XYZ file of C-alpha atoms in Angstrom:
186
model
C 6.264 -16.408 13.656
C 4.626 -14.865 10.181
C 1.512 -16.290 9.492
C -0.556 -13.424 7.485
C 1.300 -10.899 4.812
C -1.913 -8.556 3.975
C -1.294 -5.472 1.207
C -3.049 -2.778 0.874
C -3.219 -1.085 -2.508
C -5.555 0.785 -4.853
C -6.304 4.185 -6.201
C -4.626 7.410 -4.808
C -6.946 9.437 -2.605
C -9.445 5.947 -2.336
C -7.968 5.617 1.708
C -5.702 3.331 1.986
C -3.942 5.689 4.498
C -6.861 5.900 6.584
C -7.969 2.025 6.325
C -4.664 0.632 7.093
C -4.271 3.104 10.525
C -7.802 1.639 11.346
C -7.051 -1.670 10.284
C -3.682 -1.018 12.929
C -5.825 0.027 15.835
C -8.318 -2.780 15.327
C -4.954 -5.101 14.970
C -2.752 -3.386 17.564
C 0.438 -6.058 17.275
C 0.211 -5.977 13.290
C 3.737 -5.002 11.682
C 4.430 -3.011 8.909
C 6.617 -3.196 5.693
C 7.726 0.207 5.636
C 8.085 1.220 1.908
C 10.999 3.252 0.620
C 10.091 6.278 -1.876
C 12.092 9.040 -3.326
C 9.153 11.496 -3.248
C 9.031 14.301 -0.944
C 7.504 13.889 2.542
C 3.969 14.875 3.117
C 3.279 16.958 5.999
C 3.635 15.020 9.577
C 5.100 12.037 7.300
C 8.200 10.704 9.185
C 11.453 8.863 8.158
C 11.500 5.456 8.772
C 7.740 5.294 10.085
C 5.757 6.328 7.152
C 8.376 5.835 4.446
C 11.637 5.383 3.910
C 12.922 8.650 2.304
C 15.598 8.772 -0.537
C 17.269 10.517 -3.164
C 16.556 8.945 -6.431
C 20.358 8.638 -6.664
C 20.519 7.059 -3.483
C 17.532 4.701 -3.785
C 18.351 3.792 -7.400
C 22.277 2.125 -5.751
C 19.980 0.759 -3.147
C 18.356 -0.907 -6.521
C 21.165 -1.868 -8.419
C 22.761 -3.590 -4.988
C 19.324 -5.899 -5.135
C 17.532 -4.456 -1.791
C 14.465 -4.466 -3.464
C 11.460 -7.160 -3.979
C 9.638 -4.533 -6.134
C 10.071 -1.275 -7.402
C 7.599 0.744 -9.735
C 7.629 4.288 -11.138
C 4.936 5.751 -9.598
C 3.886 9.949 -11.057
C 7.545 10.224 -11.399
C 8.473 8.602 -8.200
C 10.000 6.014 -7.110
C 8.685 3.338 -4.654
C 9.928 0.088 -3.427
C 9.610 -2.510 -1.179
C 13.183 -4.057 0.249
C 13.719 -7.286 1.388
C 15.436 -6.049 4.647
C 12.046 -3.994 5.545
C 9.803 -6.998 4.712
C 12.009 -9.860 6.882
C 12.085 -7.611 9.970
C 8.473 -7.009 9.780
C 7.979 -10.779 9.505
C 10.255 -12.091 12.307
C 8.617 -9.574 14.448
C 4.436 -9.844 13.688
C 2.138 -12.618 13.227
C 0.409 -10.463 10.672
C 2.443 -7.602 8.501
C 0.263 -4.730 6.952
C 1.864 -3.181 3.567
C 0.219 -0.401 1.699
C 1.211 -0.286 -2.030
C 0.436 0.691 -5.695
C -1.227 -1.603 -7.664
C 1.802 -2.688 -9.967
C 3.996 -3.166 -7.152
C 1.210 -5.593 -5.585
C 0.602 -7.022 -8.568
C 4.613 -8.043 -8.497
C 4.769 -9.055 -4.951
C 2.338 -11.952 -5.421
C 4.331 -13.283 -8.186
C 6.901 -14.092 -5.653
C 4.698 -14.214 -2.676
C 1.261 -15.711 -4.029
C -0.024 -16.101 -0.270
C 0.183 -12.401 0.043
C -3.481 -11.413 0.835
C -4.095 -8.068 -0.991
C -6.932 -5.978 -0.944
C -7.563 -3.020 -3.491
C -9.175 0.210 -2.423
C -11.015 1.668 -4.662
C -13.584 4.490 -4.384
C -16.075 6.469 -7.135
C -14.077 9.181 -9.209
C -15.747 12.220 -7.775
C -14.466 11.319 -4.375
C -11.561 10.695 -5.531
C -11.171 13.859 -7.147
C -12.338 15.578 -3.757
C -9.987 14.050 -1.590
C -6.965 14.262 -3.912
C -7.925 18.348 -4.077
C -8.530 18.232 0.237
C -4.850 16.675 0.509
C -3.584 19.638 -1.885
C -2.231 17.803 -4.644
C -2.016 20.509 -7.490
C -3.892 20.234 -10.835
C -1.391 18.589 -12.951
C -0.615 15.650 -10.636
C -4.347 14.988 -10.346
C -4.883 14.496 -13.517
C -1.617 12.298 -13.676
C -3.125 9.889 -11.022
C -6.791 9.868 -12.438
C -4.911 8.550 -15.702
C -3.143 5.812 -13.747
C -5.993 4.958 -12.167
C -7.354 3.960 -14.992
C -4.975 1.443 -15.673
C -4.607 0.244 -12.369
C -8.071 -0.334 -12.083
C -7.671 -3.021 -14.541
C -5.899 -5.113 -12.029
C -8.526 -5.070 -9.199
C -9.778 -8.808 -10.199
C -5.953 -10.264 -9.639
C -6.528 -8.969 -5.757
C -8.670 -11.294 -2.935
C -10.290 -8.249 -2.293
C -12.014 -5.184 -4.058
C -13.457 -2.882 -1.475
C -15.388 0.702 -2.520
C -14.666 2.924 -0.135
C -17.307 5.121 0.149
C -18.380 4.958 3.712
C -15.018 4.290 5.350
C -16.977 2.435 8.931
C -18.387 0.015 6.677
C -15.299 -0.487 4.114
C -13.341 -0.916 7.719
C -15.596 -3.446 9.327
C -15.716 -5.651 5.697
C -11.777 -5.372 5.255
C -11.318 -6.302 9.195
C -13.785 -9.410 8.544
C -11.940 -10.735 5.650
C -8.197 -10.416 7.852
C -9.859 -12.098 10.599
C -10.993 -14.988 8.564
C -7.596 -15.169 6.309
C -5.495 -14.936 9.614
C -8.144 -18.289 11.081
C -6.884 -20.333 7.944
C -3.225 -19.526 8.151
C -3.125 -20.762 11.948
């Protein structure tokens, strides 16, 4: 049934939250790879639906027993895709939505160079506004303006580079390109 694996990745605070749950309701029978993590849930975040939650004790067996595709250190956190999250996804959708750091998509397509992957990116005083708005504290701020400098770096190895400064028009481009990647994989 998989025809169209499309990831979402970028800077933190560019919206790749807020894309992908548009890019969901504009694509209401999309799946999704759920991504495992061993940071902390954010407020409303939910186990199983917006990550998969675990110890770094627990998620580093789940490592060494080979469940994952990718993993990355992410700000001191670890983050992984497994294979058993990605396969349901694709025996259930004709079009699977992942959202991901850079590095991790950057891994996935050496494995899965059909992937479509899109990177998010927005100007650094937004970015610095919404990481503030979504209360991350001083010290991881700066931690994530730093690694988005590097991962910036990788934005020409995506199909995509989207600014995301006015998200109804970032939306509407993004939804355009799935629409004509999903015409070409039928």
């Amino acid at each position: 049934m998989f025809h169209t694996w499309v990831i979402i990745t970028g800077a933190s605070g560019a919206g790749k939250d807020v894309l992908t749950k548009g890019i969901r309701a504009h694509f209401p029978d999309s799946g999704k790879v759920v991504t495992s993590t061993t940071r902390p849930p954010r407020p409303g975040e939910v186990d199983g639906i917006a990550y998969h939650f675990f110890s770094t004790e627990e998620f580093e067996q789940r490592l060494a027993l080979g469940e994952f595709i990718e993993h990355m250190n992410v700000h001191g956190f670890l983050y992984g895709t497994r294979h058993l999250d990605l396969a349901d996804a694709r025996n259930r959708h004709d079009l699977v939505i992942s959202i991901m750091d850079p590095f991790g998509a950057h891994a996935i397509l050496q494995q899965y160079p059909d992937a479509r992957t899109i990177f998010v990116d927005a100007p650094k005083k937004e970015l610095l506004r919404r990481l503030v708005a979504r209360g991350d504290d001083k010290m991881m701020i700066a931690k994530r303006m730093k690694t988005r400098n590097s991962e910036i770096r990788l934005r020409h190895e995506f199909a995509l580079y989207v600014q995301n400064i006015d998200l109804a028009n970032t939306l509407e481009k993004i939804v355009h390109h799935i629409d004509v990647w999903r015409a070409s994989n039928a």
